[in-house]
CSV table of C-alpha atoms in Angstrom, one decimal:
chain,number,residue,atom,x,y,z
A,20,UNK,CA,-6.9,-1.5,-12.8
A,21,UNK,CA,-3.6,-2.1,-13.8
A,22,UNK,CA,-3.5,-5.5,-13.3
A,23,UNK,CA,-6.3,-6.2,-15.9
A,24,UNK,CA,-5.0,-3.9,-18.4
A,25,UNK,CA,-1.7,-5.7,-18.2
A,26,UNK,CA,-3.1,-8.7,-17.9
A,27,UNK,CA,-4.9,-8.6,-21.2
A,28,UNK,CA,-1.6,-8.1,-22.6
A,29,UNK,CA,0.6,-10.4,-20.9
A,30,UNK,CA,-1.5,-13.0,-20.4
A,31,UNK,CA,-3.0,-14.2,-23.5
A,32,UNK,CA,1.0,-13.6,-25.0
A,33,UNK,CA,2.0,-16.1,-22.4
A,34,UNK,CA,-0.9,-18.8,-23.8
A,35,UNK,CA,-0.3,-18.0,-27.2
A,36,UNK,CA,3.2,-19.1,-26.3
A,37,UNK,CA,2.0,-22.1,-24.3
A,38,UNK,CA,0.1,-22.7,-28.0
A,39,UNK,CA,2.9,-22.0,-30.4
A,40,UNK,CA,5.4,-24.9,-28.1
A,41,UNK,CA,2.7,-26.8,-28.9
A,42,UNK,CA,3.0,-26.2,-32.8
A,43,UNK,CA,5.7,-27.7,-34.8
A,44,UNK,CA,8.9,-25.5,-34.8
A,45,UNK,CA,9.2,-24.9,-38.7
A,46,UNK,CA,5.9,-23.2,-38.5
A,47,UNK,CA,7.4,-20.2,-36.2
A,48,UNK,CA,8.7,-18.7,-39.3
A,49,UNK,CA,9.6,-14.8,-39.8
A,50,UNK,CA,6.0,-14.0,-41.3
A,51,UNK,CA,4.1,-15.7,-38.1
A,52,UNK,CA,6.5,-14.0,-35.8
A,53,UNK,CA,5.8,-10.4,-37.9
A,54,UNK,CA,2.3,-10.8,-38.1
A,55,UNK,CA,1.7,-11.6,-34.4
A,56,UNK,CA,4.6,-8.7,-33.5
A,57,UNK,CA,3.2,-6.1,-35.8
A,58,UNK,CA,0.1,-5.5,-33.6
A,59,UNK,CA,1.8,-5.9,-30.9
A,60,UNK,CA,3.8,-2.6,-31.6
A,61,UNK,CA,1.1,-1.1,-33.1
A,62,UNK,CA,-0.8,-1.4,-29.9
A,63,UNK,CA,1.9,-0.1,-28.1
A,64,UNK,CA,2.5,2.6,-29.8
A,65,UNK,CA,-1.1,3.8,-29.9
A,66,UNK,CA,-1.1,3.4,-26.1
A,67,UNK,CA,1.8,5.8,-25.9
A,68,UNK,CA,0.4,8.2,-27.8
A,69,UNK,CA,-3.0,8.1,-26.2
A,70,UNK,CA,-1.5,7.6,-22.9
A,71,UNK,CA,-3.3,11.0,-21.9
A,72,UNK,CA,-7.2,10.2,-23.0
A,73,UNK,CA,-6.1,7.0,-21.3
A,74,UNK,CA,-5.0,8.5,-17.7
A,75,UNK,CA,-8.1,10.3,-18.0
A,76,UNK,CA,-10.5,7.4,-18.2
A,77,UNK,CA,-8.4,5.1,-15.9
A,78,UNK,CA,-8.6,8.2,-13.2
A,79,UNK,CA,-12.0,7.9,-13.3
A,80,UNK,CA,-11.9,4.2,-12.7
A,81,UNK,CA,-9.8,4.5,-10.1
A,82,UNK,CA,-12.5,7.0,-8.1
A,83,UNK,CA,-15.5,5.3,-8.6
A,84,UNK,CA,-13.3,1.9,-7.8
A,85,UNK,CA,-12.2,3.3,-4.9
A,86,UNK,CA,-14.8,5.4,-3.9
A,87,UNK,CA,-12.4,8.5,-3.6
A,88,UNK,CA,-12.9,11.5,-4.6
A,89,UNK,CA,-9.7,13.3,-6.5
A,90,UNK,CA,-9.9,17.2,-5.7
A,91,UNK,CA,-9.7,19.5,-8.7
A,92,UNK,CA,-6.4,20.8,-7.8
A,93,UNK,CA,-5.2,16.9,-7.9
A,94,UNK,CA,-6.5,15.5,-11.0
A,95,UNK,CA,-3.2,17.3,-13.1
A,96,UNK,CA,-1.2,16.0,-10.8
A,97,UNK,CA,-3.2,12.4,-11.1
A,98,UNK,CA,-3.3,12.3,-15.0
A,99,UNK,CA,0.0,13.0,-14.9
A,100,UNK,CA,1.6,10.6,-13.1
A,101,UNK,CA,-1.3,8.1,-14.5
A,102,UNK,CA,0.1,8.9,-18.2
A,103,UNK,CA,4.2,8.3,-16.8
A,104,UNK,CA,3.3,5.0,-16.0
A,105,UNK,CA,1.4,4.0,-18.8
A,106,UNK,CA,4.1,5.0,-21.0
A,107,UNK,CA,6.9,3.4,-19.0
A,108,UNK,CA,4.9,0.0,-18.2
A,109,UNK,CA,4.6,0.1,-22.3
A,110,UNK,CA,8.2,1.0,-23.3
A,111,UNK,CA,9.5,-1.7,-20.8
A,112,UNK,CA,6.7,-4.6,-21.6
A,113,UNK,CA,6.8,-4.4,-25.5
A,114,UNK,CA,10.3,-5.4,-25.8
A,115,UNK,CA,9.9,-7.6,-24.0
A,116,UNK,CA,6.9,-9.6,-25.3
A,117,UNK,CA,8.4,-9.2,-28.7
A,118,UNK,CA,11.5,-10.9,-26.9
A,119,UNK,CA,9.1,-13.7,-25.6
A,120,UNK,CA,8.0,-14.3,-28.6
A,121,UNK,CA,11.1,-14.4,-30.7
A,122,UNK,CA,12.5,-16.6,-28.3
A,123,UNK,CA,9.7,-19.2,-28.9
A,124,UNK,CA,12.2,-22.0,-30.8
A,125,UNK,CA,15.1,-20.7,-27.8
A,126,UNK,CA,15.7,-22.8,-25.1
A,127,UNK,CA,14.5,-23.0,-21.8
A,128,UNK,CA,17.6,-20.6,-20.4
A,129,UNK,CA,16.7,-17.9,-23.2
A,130,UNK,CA,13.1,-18.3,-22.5
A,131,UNK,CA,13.2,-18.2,-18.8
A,132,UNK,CA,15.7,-14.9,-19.3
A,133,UNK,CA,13.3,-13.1,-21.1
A,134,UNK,CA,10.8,-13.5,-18.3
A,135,UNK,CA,13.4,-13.0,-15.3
A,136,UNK,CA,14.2,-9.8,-17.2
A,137,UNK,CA,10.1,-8.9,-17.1
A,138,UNK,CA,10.7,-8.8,-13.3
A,139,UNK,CA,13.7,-7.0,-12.9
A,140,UNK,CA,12.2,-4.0,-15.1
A,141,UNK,CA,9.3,-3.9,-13.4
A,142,UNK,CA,11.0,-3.9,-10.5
A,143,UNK,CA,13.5,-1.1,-11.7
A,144,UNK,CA,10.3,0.6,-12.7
A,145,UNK,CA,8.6,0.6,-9.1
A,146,UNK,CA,12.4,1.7,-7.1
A,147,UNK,CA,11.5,4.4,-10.1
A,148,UNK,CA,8.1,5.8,-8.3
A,149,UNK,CA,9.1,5.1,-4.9
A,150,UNK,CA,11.6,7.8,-5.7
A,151,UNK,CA,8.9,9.8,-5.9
A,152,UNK,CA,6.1,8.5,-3.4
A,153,UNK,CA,5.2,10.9,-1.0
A,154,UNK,CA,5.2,13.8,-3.5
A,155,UNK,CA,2.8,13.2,-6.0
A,156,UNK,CA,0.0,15.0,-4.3
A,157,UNK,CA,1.5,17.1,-1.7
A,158,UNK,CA,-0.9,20.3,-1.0
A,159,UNK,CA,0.1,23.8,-1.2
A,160,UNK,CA,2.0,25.4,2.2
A,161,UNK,CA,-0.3,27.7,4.7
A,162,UNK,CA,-3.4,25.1,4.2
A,163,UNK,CA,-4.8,22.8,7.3
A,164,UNK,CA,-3.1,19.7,7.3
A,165,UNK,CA,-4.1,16.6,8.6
A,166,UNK,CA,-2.5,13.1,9.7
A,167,UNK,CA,-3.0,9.9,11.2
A,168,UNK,CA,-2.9,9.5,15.0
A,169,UNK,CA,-1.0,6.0,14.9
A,170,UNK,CA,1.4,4.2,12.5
A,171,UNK,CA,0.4,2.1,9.5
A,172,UNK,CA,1.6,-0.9,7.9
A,173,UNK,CA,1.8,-3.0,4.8
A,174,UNK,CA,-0.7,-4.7,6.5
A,175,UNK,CA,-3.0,-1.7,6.2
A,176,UNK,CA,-2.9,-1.8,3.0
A,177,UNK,CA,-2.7,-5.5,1.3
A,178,UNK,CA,-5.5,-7.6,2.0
A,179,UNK,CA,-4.4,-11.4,3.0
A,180,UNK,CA,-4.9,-13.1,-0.4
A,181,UNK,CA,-2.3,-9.8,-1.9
A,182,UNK,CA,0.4,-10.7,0.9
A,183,UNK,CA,-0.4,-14.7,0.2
A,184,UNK,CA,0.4,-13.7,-3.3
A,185,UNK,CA,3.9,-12.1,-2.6
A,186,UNK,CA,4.9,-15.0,0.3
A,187,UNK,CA,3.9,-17.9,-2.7
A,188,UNK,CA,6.0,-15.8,-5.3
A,189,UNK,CA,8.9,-15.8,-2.9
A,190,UNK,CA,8.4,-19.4,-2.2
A,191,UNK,CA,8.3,-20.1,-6.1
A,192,UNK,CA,11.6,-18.6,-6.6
A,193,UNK,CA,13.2,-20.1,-4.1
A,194,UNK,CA,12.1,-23.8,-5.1
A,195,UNK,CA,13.1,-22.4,-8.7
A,196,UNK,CA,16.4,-21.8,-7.4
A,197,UNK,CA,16.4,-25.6,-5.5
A,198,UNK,CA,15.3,-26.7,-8.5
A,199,UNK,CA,17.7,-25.4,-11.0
A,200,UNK,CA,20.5,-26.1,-8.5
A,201,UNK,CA,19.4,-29.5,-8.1
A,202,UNK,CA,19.6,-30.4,-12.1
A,203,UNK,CA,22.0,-27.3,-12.7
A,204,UNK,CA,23.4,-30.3,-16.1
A,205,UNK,CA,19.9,-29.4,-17.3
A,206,UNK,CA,18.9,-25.8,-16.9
A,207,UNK,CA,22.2,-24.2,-17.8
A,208,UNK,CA,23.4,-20.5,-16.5
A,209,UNK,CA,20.4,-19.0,-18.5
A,210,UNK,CA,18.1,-21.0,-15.6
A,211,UNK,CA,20.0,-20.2,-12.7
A,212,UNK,CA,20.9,-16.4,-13.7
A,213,UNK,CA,16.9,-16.2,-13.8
A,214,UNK,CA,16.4,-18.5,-10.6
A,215,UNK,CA,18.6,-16.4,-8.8
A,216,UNK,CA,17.5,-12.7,-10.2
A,217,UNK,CA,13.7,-13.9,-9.2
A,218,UNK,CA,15.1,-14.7,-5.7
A,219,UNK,CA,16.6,-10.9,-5.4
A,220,UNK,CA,13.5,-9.5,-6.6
A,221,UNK,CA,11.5,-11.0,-4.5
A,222,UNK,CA,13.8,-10.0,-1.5
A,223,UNK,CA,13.3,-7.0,-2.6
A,224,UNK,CA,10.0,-6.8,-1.8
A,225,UNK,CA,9.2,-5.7,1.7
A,226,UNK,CA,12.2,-3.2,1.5
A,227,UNK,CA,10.0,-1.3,-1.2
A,228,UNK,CA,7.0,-1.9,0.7
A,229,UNK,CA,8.3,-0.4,3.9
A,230,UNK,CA,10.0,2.4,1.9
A,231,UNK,CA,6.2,2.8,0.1
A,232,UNK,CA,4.1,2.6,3.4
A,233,UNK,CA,6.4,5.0,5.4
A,234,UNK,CA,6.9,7.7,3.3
A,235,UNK,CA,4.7,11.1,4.6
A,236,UNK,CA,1.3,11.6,3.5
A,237,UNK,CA,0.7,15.3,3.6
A,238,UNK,CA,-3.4,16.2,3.7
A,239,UNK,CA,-5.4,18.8,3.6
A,240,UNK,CA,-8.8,17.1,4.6
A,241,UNK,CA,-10.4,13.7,5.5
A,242,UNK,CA,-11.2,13.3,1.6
A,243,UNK,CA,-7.6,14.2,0.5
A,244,UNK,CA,-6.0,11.5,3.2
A,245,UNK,CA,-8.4,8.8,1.8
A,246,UNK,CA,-7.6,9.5,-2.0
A,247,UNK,CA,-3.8,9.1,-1.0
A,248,UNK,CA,-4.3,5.8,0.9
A,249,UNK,CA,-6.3,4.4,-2.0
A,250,UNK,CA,-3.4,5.5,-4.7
A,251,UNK,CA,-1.0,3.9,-2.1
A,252,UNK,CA,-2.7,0.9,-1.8
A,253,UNK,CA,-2.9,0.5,-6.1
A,254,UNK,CA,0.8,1.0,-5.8
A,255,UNK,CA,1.4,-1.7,-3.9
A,256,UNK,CA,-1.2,-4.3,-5.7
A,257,UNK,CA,0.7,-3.5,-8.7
A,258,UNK,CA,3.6,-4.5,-7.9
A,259,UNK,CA,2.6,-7.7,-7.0
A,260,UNK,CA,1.5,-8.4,-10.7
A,261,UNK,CA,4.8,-7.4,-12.1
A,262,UNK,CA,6.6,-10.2,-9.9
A,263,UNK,CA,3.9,-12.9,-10.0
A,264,UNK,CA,3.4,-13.7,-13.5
A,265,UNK,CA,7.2,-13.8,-14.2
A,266,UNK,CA,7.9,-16.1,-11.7
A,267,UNK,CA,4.6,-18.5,-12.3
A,268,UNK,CA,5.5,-18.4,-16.0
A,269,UNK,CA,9.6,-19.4,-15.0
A,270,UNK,CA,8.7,-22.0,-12.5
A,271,UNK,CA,6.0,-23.0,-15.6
A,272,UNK,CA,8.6,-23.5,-18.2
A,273,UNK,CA,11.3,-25.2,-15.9
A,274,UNK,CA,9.1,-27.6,-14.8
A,275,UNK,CA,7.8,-28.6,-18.2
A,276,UNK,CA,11.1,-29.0,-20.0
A,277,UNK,CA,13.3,-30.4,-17.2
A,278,UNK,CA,13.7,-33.4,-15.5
A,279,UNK,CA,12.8,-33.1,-11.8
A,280,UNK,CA,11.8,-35.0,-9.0
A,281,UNK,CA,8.5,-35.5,-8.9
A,282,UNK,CA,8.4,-33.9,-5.2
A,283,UNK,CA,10.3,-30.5,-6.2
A,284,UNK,CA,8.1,-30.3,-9.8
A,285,UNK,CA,4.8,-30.6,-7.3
A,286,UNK,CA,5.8,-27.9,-4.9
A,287,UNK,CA,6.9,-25.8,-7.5
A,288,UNK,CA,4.0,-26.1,-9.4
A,289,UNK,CA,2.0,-25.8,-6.4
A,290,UNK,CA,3.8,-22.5,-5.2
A,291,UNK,CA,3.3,-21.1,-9.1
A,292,UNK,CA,-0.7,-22.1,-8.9
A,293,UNK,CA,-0.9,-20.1,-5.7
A,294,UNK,CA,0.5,-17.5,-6.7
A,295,UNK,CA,-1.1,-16.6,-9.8
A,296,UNK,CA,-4.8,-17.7,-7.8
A,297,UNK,CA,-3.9,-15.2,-5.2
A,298,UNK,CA,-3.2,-12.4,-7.7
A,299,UNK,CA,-6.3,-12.6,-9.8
A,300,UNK,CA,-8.5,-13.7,-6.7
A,301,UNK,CA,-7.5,-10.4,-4.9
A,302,UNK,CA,-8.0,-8.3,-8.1
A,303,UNK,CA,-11.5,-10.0,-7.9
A,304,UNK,CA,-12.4,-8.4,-4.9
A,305,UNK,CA,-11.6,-5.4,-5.4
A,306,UNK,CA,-13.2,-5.3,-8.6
A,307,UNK,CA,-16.1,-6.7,-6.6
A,308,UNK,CA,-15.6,-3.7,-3.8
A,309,UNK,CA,-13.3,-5.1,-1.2
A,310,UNK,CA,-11.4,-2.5,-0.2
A,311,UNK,CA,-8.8,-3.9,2.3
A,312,UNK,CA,-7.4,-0.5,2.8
A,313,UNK,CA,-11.0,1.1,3.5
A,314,UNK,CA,-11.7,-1.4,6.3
A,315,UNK,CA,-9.1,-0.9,8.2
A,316,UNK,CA,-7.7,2.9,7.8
A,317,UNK,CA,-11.5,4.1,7.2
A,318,UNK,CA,-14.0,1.8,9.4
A,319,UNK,CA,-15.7,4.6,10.4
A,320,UNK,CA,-17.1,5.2,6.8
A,321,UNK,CA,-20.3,3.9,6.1
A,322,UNK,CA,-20.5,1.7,3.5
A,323,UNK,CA,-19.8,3.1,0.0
A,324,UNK,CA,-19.7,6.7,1.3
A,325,UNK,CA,-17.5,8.8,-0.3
A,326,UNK,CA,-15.5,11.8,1.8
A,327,UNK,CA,-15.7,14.8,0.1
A,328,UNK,CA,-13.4,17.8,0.2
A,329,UNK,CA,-14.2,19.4,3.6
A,330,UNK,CA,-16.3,16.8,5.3
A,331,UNK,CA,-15.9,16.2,8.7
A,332,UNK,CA,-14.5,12.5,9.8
A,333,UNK,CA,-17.1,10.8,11.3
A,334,UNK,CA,-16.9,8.9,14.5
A,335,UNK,CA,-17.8,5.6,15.2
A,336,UNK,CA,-20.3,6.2,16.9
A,337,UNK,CA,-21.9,8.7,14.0
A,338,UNK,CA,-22.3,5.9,11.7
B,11,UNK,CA,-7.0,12.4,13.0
B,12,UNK,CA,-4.5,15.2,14.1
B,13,UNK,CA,-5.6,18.6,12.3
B,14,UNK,CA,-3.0,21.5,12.9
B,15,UNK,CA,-4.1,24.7,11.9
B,16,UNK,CA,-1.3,26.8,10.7
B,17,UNK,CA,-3.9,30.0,11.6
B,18,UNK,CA,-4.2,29.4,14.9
B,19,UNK,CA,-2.8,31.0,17.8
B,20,UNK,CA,-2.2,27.9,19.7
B,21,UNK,CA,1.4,26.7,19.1
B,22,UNK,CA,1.6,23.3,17.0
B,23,UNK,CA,2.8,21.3,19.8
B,24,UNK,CA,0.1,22.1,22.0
B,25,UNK,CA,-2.2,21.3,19.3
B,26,UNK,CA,-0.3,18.1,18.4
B,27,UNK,CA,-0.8,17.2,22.0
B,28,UNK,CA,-4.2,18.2,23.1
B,29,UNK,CA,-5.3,16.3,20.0
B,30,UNK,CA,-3.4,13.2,20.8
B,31,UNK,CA,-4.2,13.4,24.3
B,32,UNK,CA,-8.1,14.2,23.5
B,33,UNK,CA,-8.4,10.7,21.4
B,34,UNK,CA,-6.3,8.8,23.9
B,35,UNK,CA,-8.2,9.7,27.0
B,36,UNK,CA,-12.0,9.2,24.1
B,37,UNK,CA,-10.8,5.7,24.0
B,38,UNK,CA,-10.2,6.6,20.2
B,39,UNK,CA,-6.8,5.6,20.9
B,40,UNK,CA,-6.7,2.1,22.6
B,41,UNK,CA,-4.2,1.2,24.9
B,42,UNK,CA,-1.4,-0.2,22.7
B,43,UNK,CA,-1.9,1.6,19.7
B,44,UNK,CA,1.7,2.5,18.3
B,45,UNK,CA,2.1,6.0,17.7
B,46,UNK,CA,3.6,7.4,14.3
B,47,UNK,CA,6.7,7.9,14.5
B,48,UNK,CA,8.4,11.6,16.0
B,49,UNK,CA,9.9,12.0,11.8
B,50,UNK,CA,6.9,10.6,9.8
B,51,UNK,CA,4.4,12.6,11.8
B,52,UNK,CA,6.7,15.7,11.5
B,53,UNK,CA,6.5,15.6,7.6
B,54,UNK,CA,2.6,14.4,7.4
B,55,UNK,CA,1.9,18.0,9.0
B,56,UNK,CA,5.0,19.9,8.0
B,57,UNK,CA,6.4,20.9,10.9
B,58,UNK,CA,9.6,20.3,12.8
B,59,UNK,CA,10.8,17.5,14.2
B,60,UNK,CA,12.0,19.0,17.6
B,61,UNK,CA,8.0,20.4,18.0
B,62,UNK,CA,6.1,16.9,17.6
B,63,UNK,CA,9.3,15.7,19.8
B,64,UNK,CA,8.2,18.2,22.5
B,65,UNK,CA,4.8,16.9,21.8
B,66,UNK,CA,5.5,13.6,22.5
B,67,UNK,CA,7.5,14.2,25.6
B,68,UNK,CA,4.9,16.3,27.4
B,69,UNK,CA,2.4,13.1,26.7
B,70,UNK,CA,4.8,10.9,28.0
B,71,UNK,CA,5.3,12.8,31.4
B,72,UNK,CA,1.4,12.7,31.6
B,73,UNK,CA,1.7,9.5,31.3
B,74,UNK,CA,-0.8,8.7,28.3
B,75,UNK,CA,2.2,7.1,25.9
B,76,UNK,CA,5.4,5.5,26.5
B,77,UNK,CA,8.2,5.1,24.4
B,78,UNK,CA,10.0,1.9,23.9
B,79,UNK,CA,13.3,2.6,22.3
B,80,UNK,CA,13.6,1.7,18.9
B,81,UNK,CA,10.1,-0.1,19.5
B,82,UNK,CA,8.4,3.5,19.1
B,83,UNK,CA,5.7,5.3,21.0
B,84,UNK,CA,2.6,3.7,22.3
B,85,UNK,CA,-0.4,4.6,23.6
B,86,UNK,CA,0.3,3.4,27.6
B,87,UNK,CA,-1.8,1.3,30.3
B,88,UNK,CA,-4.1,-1.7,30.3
B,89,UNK,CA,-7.3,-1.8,28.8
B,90,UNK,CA,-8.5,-1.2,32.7
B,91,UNK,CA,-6.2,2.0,33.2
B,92,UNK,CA,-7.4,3.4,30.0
B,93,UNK,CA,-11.0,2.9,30.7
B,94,UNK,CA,-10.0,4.7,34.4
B,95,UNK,CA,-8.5,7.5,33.1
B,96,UNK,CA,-11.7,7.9,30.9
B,97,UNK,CA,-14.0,7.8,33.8
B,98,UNK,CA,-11.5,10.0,35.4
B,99,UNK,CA,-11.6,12.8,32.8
B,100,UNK,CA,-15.5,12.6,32.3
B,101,UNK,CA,-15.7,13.0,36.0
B,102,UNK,CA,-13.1,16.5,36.2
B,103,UNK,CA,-15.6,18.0,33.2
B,104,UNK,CA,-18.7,17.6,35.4
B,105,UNK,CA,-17.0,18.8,38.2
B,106,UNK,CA,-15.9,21.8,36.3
B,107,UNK,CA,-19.5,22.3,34.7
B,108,UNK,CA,-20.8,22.5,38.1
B,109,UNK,CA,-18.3,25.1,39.5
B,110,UNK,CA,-16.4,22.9,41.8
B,111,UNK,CA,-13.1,23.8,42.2
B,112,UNK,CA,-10.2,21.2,42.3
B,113,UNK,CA,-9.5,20.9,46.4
B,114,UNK,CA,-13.6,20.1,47.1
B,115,UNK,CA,-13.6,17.6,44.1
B,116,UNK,CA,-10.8,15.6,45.6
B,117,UNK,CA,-12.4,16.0,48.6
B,118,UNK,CA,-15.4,14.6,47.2
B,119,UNK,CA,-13.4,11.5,46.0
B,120,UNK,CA,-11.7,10.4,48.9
B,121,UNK,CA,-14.9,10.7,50.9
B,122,UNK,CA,-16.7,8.3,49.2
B,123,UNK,CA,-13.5,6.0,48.4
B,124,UNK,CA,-13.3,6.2,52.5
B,125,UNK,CA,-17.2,5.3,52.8
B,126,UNK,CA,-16.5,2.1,50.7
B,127,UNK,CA,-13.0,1.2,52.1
B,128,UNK,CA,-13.3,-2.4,53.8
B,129,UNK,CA,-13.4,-2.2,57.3
């Protein structure tokens, strides 16, 4: 969920952008930049504020999404950690599209900074929750607890077109990287600082996923497992999104205001397409019901069934 | 799944165990099916690591898992040698709801596998 919400912020800022290169410099003047700033802080602000209501109303997305059910003695815990999020993702990403847009007239080093810098906060801000993965729903000591007979992997919980998303955004930084290093003259240090910081984050990657995926999932029932899988798995779509628009939107800009060969500018423009596809094509179907995680931790569930507090698991062959 | 009941009498590594042992020998576990690891499966239930450790090693002198070094702990045996011990372990609870003690049921057993040996 997420993803859209942050994609109706950062993505029409990024076209706008596109629109305003395409408008003649002088125009950018202090009063455009205001007015199109303004509600940009306004909205921020208000989302701070009702950051709360907000959790509230994105918690019950997230059941019905996921078909999980969130326990009584959870959803504290769940709006709570709903409304951190939603306050940091808005003091980190407000900045920073008021940056993107004041950097407009900048060059492409400036401009590619600014969205390099998008990646590295976000990425900041994920090493932030994984501090606490694990622990956000942890039941109270003396109760039943239940666990998972075999070992799980990233693979359990990203679906194909998710991992495709985060191998492409790997590959589009490291063609960035060949490509700024190639016409280094060009791009200047701004280019290869955020070449080479889109590289790191995107190294990055599977040591937070393995960190995210093995830390302990303590359960009470079959319900409360499922409910922690599906938060785990929204975890870990999310940070996709924080990486892949950055880096389409770099690998965008170089491409567009720098002299490559026209073998590099293809792949990298290519790699960028895919990787942006991927994202939104995966957030598709799991708007549309696909739930990676479900089919392969939960087969035995019948088809939108939801486990409720103190149901028994069923067995395959009780389907 | 692995339910441990902090209320009950049985001690957590035997209920760690019988669990584990109960899906593997159901064919809930297939052969090949890497175990959690000793640590991550101590702090999904809460308990200490030397008890699912003990766990684990009783399993593994059963011979129902094996542990590969850094690798980790799999389910053991073939497809065919899980699908045996099944057959196997369906075969001791019908001897036992029929009152046959341990001696006569091998003794059943190695009649018939002499009646079909090859001559």
């Amino acid at each position: 969920m997420w993803r859209i919400v942050s994609g109706v912020v950062l993505l029409p800022n990024s076209l706008m952008y596109h629109g305003a290169m395409g408008a003649n410099a002088d125009e950018l003047d202090g009063f455009t930049v205001t007015m199109v700033g303004l509600p940009l802080l306004t909205l921020g602000i208000g989302l701070v504020i009702a950051a709360p209501r907000l959790a509230k109303v994105l918690g019950r997305e997230f059941a019905i999404r996921n078909l999980a059910y969130v326990d009584v003695e959870f959803v504290a815990q769940y709006d709570r950690e709903t409304t951190r999020q939603i306050r940091r993702t808005v003091a980190l990403a407000l900045p920073l599209l008021l940056a993107i847009l004041l950097t407009i007239d900048g060059g492409t080093g400036p401009k590619m900074m600014v969205f390099a810098a998008v990646a590295v906060l976000f990425t900041i801000e994920s090493g932030l929750r994984l501090h606490r993965a694990g622990r956000e729903f942890t039941p109270t000591p003396g109760r039943p607890v239940l666990a998972r007979p075999r070992s799980v992997g990233i693979t359990d919980y990203l679906s194909r077109t998710a991992l495709c998303c985060y191998v492409s955004q790997a590959l589009t930084a490291s063609l960035l990287l060949a490509a700024v290093l190639s016409s280094i003259d060009q791009g200047g240090t701004g280019a290869l600082i955020s070449a080479l910081i889109l590289t790191l984050v995107a190294m990055l990657n599977p040591l937070q996923f393995h960190i995210l995926v093995n830390r302990p999932q303590q359960a009470v029932d079959a319900a409360h497992l499922y409910f922690q899988d599906a938060w785990r798995a929204d975890e870990l779509r999310t940070m996709a999104m924080w990486l892949a628009i950055p880096t389409w939107l770099c690998a965008e800009e170089y491409v567009s205001t720098t002299d490559l060969s026209p073998v590099l500018a293809g792949a990298l423009l290519v790699s960028g397409v895919v990787t942006i596809f991927s994202f939104f094509w995966d957030a598709l179907q799991v708007l549309a019901g696909h739930l990676w995680f479900r089919k392969r931790l939960w087969p035995m569930l019948a088809p939108r069934q939801v486990l409720l507090p103190g149901d028994p698991i069923p067995t395959a062959g009780q389907q | 799944m692995i339910t441990l009941d902090p209320a009950s009498p049985v001690p957590p590594y035997e209920q760690v165990r019988a669990q584990l042992a109960d899906q593997i020998n159901g064919r809930e576990l297939v052969a090949g099916t890497r175990l959690p690891t000793v640590r991550r499966l101590a702090s999904d239930l809460g308990l200490a690591i030397n008890t699912v450790a003990r766990a684990y090693r009783e399993l593994e002198t059963s011979g129902l898992v094996e542990t590969r070094g850094r690798a980790g702990t799999f389910v053991s045996g073939s497809g065919v040698e899980q699908e045996a011990r099944a057959a196997a372990h369906a075969y001791l609870e019908r001897i036992r709801t029929l009152g046959l003690d341990a001696v006569d049921s091998v003794r059943l057993l190695q009649g018939l596998l002499d009646q079909k040996a090859p001559r």
